[in-house]
XYZ file of C-alpha atoms in Angstrom:
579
model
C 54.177 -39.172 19.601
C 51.187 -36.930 19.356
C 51.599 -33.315 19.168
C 50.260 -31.172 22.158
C 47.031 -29.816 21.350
C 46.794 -25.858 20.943
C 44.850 -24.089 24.219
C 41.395 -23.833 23.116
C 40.658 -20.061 22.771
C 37.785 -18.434 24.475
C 34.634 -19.157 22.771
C 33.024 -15.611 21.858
C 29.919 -14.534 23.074
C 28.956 -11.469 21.149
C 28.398 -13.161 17.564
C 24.608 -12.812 16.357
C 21.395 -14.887 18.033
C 21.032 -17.404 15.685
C 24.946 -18.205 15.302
C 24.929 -18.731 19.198
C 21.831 -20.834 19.185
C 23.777 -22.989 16.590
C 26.460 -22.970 18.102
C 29.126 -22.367 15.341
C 31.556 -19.196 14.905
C 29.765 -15.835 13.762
C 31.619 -13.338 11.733
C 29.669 -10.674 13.654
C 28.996 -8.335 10.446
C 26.378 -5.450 10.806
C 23.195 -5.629 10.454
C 23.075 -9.194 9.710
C 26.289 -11.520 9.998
C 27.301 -13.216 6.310
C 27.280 -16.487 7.734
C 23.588 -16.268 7.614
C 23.012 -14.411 4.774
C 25.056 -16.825 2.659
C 23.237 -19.734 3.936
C 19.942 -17.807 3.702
C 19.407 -18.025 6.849
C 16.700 -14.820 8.915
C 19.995 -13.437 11.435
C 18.255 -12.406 14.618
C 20.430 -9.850 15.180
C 22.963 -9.027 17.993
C 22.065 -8.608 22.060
C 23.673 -6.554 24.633
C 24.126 -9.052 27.191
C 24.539 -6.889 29.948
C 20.776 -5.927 29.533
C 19.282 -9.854 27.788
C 16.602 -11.744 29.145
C 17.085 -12.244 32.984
C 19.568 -9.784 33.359
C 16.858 -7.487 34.623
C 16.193 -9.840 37.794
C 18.268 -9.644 40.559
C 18.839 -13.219 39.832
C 22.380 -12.218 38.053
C 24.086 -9.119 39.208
C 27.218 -8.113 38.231
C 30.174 -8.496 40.091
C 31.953 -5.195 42.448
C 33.717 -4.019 39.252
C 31.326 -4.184 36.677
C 33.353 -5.793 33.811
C 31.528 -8.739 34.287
C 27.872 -9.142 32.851
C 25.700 -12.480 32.748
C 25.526 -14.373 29.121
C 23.211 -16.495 28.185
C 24.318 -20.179 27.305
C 23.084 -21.299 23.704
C 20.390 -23.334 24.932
C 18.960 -20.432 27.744
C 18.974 -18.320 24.607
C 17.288 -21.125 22.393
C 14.439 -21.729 25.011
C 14.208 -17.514 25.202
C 13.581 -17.309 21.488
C 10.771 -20.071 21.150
C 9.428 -18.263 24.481
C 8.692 -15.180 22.472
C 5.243 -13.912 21.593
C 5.865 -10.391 20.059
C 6.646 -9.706 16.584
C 9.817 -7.796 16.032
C 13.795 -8.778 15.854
C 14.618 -11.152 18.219
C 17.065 -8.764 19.007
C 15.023 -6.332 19.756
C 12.826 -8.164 21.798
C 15.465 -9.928 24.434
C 17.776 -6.694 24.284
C 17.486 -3.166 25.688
C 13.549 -2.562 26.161
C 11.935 -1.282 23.126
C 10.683 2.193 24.000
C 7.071 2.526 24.649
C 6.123 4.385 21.866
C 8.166 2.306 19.531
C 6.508 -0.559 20.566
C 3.001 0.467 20.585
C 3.229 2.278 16.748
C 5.070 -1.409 15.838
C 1.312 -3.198 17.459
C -0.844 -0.138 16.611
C 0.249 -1.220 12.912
C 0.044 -5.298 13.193
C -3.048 -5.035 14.935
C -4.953 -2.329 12.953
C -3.233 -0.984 9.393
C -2.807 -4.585 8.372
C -5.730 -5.605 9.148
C -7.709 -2.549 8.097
C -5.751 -3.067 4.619
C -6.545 -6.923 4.427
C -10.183 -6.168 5.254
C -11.015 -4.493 1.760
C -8.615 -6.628 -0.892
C -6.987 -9.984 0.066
C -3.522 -8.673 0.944
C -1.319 -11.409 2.639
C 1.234 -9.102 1.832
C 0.796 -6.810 4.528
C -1.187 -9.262 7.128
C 1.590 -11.783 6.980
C 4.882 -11.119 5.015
C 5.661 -7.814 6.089
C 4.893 -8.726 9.839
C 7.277 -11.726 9.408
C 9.945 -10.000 7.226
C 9.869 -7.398 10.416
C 10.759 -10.407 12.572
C 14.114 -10.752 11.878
C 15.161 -7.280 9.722
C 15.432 -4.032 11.459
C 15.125 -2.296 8.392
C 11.591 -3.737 7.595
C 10.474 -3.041 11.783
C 11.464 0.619 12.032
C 9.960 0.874 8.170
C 6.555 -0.873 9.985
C 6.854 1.565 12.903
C 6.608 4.364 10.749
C 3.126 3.243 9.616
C 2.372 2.762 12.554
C 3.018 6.326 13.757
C 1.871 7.940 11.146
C -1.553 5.863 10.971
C -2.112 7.099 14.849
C -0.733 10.463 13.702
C -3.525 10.675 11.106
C -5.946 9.578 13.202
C -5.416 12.658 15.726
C -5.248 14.769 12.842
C -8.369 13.816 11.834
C -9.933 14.076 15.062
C -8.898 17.963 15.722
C -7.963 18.804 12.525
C -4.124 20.403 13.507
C -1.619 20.873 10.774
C 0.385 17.867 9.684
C 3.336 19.968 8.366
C 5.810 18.838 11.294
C 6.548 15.475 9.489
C 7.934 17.316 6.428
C 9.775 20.123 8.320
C 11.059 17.927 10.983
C 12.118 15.276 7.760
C 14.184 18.689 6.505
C 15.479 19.837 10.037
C 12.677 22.125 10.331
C 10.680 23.067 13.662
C 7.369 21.088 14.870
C 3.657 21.380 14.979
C 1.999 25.094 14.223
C -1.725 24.897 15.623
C -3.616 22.166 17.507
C -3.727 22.344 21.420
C -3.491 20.233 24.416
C -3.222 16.468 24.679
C -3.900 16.077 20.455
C -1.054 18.060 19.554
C 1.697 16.595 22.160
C 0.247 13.316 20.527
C 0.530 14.462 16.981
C 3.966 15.484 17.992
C 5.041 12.477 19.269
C 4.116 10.258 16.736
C 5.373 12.618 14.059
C 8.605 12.695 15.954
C 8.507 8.926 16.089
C 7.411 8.984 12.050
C 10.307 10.450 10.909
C 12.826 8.751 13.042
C 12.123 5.074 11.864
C 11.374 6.317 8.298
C 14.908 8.084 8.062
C 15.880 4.976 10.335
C 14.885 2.394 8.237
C 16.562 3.987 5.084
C 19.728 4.321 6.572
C 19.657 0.799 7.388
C 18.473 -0.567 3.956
C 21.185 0.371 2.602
C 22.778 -2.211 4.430
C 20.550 -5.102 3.537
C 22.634 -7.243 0.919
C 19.131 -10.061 0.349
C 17.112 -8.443 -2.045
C 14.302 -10.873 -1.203
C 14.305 -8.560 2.148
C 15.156 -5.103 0.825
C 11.926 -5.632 -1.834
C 9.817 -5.881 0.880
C 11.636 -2.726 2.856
C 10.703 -0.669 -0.378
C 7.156 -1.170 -0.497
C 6.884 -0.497 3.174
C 8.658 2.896 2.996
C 6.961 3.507 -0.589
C 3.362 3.126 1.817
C 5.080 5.529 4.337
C 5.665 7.938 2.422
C 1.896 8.280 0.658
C 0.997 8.675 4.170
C 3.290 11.321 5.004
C 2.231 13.260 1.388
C 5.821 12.550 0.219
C 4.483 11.435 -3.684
C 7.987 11.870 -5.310
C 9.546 9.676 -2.183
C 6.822 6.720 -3.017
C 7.794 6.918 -6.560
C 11.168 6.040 -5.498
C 10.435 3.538 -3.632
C 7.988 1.776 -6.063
C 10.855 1.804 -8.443
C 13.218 0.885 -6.366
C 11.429 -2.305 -5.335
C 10.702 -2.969 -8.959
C 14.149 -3.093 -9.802
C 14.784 -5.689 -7.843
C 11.794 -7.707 -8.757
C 13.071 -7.578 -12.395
C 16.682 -8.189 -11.288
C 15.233 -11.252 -8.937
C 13.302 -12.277 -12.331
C 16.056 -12.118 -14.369
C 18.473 -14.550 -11.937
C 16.457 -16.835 -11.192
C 15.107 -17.354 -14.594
C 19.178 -18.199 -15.386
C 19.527 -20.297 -12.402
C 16.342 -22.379 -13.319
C 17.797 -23.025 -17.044
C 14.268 -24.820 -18.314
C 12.267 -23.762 -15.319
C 9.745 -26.110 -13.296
C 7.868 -27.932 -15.650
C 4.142 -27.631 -16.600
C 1.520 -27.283 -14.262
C 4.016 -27.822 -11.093
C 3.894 -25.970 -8.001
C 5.790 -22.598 -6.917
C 8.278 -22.671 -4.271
C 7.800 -20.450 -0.925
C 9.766 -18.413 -1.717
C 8.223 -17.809 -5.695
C 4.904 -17.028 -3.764
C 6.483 -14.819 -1.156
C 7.964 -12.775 -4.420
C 4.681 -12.564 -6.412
C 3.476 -11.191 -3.212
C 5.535 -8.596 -2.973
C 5.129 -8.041 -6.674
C 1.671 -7.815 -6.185
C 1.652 -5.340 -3.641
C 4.165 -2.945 -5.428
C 1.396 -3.022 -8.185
C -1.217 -1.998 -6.830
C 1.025 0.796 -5.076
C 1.757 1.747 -8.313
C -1.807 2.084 -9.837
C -2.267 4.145 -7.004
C -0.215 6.272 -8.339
C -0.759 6.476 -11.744
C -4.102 7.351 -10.598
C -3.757 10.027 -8.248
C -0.820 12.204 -10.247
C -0.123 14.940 -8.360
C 1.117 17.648 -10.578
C 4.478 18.008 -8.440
C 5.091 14.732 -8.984
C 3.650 13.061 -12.169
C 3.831 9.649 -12.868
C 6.463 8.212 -15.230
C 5.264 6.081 -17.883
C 8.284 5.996 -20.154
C 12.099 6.595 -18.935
C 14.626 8.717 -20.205
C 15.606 6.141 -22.912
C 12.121 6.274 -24.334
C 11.491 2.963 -22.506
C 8.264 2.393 -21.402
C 8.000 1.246 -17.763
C 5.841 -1.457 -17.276
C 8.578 -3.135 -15.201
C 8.277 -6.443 -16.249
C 4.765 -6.674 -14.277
C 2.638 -6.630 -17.204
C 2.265 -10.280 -17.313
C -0.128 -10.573 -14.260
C -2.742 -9.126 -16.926
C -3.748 -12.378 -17.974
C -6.167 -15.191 -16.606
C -3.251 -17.942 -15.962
C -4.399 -21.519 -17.781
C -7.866 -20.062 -17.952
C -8.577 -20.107 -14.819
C -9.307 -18.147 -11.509
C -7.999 -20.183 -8.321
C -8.961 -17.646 -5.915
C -9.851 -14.274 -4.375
C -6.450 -13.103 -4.365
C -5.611 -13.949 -7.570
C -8.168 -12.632 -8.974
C -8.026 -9.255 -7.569
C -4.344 -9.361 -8.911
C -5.614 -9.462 -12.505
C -7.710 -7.153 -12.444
C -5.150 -4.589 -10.673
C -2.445 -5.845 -13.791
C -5.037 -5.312 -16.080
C -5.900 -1.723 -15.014
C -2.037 -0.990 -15.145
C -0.886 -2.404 -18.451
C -3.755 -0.817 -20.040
C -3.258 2.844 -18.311
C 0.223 2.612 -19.267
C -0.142 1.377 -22.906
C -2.781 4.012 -23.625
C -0.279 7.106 -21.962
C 2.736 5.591 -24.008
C 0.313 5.824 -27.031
C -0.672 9.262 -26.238
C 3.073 10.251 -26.385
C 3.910 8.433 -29.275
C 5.748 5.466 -28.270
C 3.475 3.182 -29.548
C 1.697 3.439 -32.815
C -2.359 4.120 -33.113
C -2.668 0.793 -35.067
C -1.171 -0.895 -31.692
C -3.011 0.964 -29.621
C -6.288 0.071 -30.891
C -5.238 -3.783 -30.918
C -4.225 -3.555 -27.199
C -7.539 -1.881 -26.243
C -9.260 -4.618 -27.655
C -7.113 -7.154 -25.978
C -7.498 -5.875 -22.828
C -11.185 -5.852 -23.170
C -11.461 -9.379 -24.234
C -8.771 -10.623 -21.162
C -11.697 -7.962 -18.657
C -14.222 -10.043 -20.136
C -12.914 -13.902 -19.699
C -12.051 -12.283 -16.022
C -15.412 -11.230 -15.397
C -16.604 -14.833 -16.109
C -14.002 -16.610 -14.116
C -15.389 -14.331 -11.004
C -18.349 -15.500 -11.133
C -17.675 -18.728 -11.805
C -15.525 -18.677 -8.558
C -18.025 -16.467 -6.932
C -20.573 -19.285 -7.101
C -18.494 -21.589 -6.046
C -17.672 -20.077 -2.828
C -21.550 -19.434 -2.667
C -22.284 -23.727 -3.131
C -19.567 -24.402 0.128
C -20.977 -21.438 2.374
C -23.879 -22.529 1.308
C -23.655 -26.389 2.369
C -25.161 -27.295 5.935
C -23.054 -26.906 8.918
C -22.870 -25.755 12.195
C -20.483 -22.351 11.642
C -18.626 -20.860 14.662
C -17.990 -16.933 14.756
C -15.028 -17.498 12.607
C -16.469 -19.076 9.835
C -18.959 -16.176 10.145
C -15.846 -13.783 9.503
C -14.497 -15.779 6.985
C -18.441 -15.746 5.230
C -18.011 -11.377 5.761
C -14.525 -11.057 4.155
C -15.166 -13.354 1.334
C -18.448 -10.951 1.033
C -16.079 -8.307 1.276
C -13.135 -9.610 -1.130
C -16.312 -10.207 -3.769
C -17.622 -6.630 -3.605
C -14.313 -5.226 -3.825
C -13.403 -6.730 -7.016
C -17.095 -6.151 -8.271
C -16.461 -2.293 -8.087
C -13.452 -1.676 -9.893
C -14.576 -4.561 -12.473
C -17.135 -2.125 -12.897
C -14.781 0.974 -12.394
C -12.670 -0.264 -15.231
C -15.588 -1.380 -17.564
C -16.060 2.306 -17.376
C -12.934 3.452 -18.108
C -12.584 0.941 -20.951
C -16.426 2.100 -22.382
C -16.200 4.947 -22.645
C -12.048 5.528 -23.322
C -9.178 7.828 -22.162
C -9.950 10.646 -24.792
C -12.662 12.049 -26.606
C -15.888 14.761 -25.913
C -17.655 14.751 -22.417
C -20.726 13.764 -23.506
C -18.854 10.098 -23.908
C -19.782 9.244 -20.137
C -23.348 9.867 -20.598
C -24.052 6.648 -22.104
C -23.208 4.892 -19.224
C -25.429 6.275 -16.513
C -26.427 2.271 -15.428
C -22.603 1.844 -14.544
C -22.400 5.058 -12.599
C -25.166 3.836 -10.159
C -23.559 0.258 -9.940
C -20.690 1.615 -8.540
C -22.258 3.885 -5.953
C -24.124 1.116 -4.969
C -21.590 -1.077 -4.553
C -19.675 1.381 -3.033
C -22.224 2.063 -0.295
C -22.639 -1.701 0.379
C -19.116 -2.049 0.789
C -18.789 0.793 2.806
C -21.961 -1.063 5.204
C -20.004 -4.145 5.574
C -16.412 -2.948 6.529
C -16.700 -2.798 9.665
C -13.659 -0.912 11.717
C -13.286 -0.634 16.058
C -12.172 2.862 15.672
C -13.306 6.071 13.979
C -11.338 6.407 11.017
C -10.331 3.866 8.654
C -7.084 3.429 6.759
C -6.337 1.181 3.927
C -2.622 1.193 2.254
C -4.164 -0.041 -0.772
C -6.823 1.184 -3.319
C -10.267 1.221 -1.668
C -14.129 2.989 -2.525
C -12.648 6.502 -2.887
C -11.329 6.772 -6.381
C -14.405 4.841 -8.225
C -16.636 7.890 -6.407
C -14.327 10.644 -7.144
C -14.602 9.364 -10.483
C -18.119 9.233 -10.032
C -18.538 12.272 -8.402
C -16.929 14.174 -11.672
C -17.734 12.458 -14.560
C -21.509 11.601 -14.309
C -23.923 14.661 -14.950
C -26.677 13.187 -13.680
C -27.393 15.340 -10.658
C -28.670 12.713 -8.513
C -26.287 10.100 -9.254
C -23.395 12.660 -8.679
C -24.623 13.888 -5.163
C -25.056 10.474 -4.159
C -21.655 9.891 -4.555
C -20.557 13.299 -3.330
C -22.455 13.086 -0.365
C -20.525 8.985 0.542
C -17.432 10.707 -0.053
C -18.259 13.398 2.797
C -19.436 11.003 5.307
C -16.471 8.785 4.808
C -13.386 9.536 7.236
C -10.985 7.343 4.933
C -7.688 6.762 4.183
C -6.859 4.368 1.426
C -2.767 4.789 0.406
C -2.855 8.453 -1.581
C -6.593 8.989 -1.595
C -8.330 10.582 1.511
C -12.292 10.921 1.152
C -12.171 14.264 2.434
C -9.956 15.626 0.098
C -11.797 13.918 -2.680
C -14.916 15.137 -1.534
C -13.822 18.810 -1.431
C -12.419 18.240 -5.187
C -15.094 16.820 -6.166
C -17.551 19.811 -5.116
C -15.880 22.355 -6.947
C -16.278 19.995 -10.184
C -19.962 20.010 -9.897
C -20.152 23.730 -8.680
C -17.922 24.669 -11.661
C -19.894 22.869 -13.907
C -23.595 23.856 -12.582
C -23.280 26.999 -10.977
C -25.583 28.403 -13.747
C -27.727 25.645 -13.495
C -29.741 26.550 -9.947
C -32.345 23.667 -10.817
C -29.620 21.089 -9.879
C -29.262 22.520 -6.538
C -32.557 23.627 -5.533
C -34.321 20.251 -6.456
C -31.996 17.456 -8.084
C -34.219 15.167 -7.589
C -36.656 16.367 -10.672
C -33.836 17.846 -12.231
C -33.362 16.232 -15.658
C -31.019 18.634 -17.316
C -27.879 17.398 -18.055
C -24.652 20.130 -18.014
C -24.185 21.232 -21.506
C -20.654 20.265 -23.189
C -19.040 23.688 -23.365
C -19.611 23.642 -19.337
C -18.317 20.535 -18.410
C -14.529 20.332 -16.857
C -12.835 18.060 -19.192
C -9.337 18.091 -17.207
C -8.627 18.816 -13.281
C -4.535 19.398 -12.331
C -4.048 19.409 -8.053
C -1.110 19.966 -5.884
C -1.836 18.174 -2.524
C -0.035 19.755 0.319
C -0.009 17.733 3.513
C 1.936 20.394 4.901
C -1.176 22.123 5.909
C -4.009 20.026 4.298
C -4.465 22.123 1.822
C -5.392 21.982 -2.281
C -4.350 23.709 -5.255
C -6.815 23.115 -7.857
C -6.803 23.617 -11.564
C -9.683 23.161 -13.312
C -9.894 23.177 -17.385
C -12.771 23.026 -20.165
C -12.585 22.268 -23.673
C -13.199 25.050 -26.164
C -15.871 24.847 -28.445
C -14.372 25.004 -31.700
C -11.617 21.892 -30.605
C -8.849 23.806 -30.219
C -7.875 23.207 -27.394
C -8.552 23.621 -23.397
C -8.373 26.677 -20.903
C -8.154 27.198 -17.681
C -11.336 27.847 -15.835
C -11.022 27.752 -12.611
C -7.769 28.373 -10.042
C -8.624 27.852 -6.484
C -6.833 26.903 -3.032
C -9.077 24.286 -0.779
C -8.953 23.184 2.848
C -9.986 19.463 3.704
């Protein structure tokens, strides 16, 4: 005899979005549920029924009591989810409504920071992994949102010039906006407010994400948040943070693999989404190594004596020999820069000895050199195909501009680094006069690059390097008076943001350089143009120090010279600037 079967119990309806659409029992864990996270599965999050798709009609009301609400069956909620067409949580999207502002920052940031930031470098990164990352993580969303705000929050600022100290006081429970009127400062507000919600937001709720493959991705986000916000030490953080788990990612996988894939065979998805990532919390970090703000100086060796090139140091290299594309190339070059910074500042401290120093300099010249002729071996190559007779639609026409773009891009901080590898990280002055030709290349390239980046609104913001470092460089290391003001002057008319640099605080850096340096000079400003007179070594500023303060836009700029005898530098000039 058979025994009586058990009364089924009530199936739940509460368990996450893509447990239901399964159909199979959800352990309804926070943020994500572990039944998805152990099968590596995106969890789509959790939906108040009460207020899901259709519950908004009159098409379901809820009965005289109100304990009972309308829930979707598995398959209405399968059909919702392939119905959707905006990028967020699926949660998010056929919950509660997304508030308007929320929403908007969210687009303002798919539709224009992305893109702005693919439109200089080939970054997939932002364009594509972040966006989808967003789709099913609420960390990565409110992290994206937060860009988004404070990309329209710059863009007001920029427009009326208010202060942008509310995202900092409001960040440390202070009060809002001082200055700005009307419309432009309830904007600024708002999208301060919204700023610091989803960045505090999305750190609260990172510390719930258990897939690292995620959480990398939430790091570099927030690390690009906070250069906007003028939070240096806070992108620091992040950087590292995300780096950590790179190299603990690295580390497990390369156990897991035992021999790894075999020679020549292709990377998983998932491998590519990681170098991705990787790549992007590179360049980040070259960012910062370049800027070094003086409250918040970049790390090169740890408290161990450990120097940090976090395992990243390997993207130096032309792999097999060969160049397969834009986007790899540009993350050479960006590895290159970045080991070779960091080698030469360990060396400078004494972790690694002069002998070893001078071998890496010359290794890292040869590896700039075989990159320079895989570019334009690639180069031509996508100049043969363009090139081959066709009838081309407006989007191989865009395709034709970004490669354009892509190419000059990597042509100006080939030649930026050429520089910076000519003429060295120490020595006299006078060392950068021998390389007047290079100066002008960059300008120029600069300027054309400038011409063919085209934007639909004002201001333009990259989260990645861009023109304005290779003319602030420019702008303070050639003496040529021209040269100089040509630079200068790009670096005025620009209304950029590219991650920590902004043009106009460059500019205004920039101008005390050359006043400092050829203020007794009044040929260079009353006619530079016949003005052959370089500025004499004992004049030139050999070393500037700046604290940015977003707080209130303002400066505070140290500027040093070397004395004549060698013994040393001393302070020349202390001054506060606006920009």
């Amino acid at each position: 005899m058979m025994p009586p079967k058990d009364h089924p119990q009530k199936r739940s309806r509460t368990g996450c979005i893509t447990c239901r659409i399964r159909r199979v029992k959800c352990d309804e864990a926070q943020p994500s549920c572990q039944r998805c996270v152990s099968a590596k599965r995106q969890c789509d999050g959790y939906i108040n029924t009460a207020s899901a798709v259709g519950s908004s009609s009159s098409s379901s009301p809820s009965s005289s009591s109100g304990r009972h609400h309308h829930h979707l069956s598995s398959r209405a909620l399968a059909a919702a989810v392939r119905r959707l067409h905006v990028i967020g949580p699926a949660s998010r999207v056929l919950g509660p409504a997304v508030p308007t502002h929320e929403s908007s920052c969210f687009d303002f940031f798919r539709v224009c920071t992305s893109q702005m930031t693919a439109s200089v470098f080939p970054a997939p990164f932002w364009s594509r992994q972040v966006l989808q990352v967003s789709h099913s993580e609420p960390a990565a969303w409110k992290a994206a949102v937060a860009v988004g705000a404070l990309h329209r929050r710059w863009e007001r600022c920029s427009g009326s010039s208010p202060s942008t100290s509310s995202f900092s006081r409001l960040i440390n429970g202070g009060g809002g906006l001082a200055g700005g009127s009307g419309r432009d400062q309830e904007e600024v507000e708002i999208f301060t407010r919204q700023a610091v919600v989803h960045y505090c937001g999305a750190i609260s709720l990172a510390k719930t994400v258990r897939d690292p493959r995620v959480l990398v991705v939430v790091s570099a986000v927030l690390a690009a948040a906070a250069n906007m916000a003028g939070r240096w030490a806070d992108s620091q953080v992040h950087i590292r943070s995300g780096m950590r788990l790179l190299e603990g990612m690295s580390t497990t996988q390369g156990q897991g693999q035992g021999q790894g894939r075999g020679q020549g065979s292709r990377k998983g998805p998932g491998e590519m989404e990681m170098e991705s990532v990787a790549h992007a919390l590179a360049r980040l970090d070259l960012q910062a190594m370049l800027f070094n703000d003086s409250r918040a100086e970049y790390k090169y060796v740890d408290e161990d004596g450990r120097i940090l090139n976090d395992g990243l140091a390997g993207m130096m290299t032309v792999p097999e020999q060969r160049l397969d594309d834009l986007t790899q190339a540009s993350t050479v070059i960006f590895g290159l820069m970045r080991y070779y910074f960091t080698m030469m500042a360990a060396g400078g401290m004494g972790f690694v000895a002069p002998e070893e120093v001078g071998e890496i300099h010359l290794r890292v010249v040869d590896e700039a050199a075989k990159w320079e002729r895989e570019l334009d071996r690639l180069v031509g190559e996508l100049e043969q195909s363009d090139a081959a007779p066709r009838r081309r639609t407006e989007e191989d026409e865009e395709k034709v501009l970004a490669t354009e773009r892509a190419v000059l891009s990597l042509r100006l901080y080939s030649a930026t680094f050429s520089l910076l590898l000519s003429a060295g990280v120490a020595g006299p002055e006078g060392r950068w006069d021998a390389h007047q030709a290079t100066f002008d290349r960059i300008v120029a390239l600069a300027q054309d690059l400038e011409d063919k980046t085209k934007s639909p609104l004002p201001f333009f913001m990259s989260l990645e390097p861009g023109i304005v470092m290779p003319l602030f460089l420019v702008a303070i290391r050639c003496r040529h008076p021209v040269t100089r003001r040509r630079a200068l002057d790009l670096l005025r008319r620009l209304k950029r943001q590219e991650g920590l640099w902004s043009s106009s605080g460059a500019a205004v850096v920039a101008a005390q350089v050359i006043l400092a340096e050829e203020e007794n000079m009044p040929s260079c400003w009353t006619n530079p143009q016949v003005c052959q007179t370089l500025v004499p070594e004992e004049l030139r500023i050999c070393r500037n120090a700046v604290i940015v303060d977003a707080e209130v836009n303002q400066i505070q700029l140290s500027l040093y010279r070397n004395h004549v005898d060698g013994s040393g530098e001393y302070l020349a000039r202390d001054v506060i600037l606006t920009f």
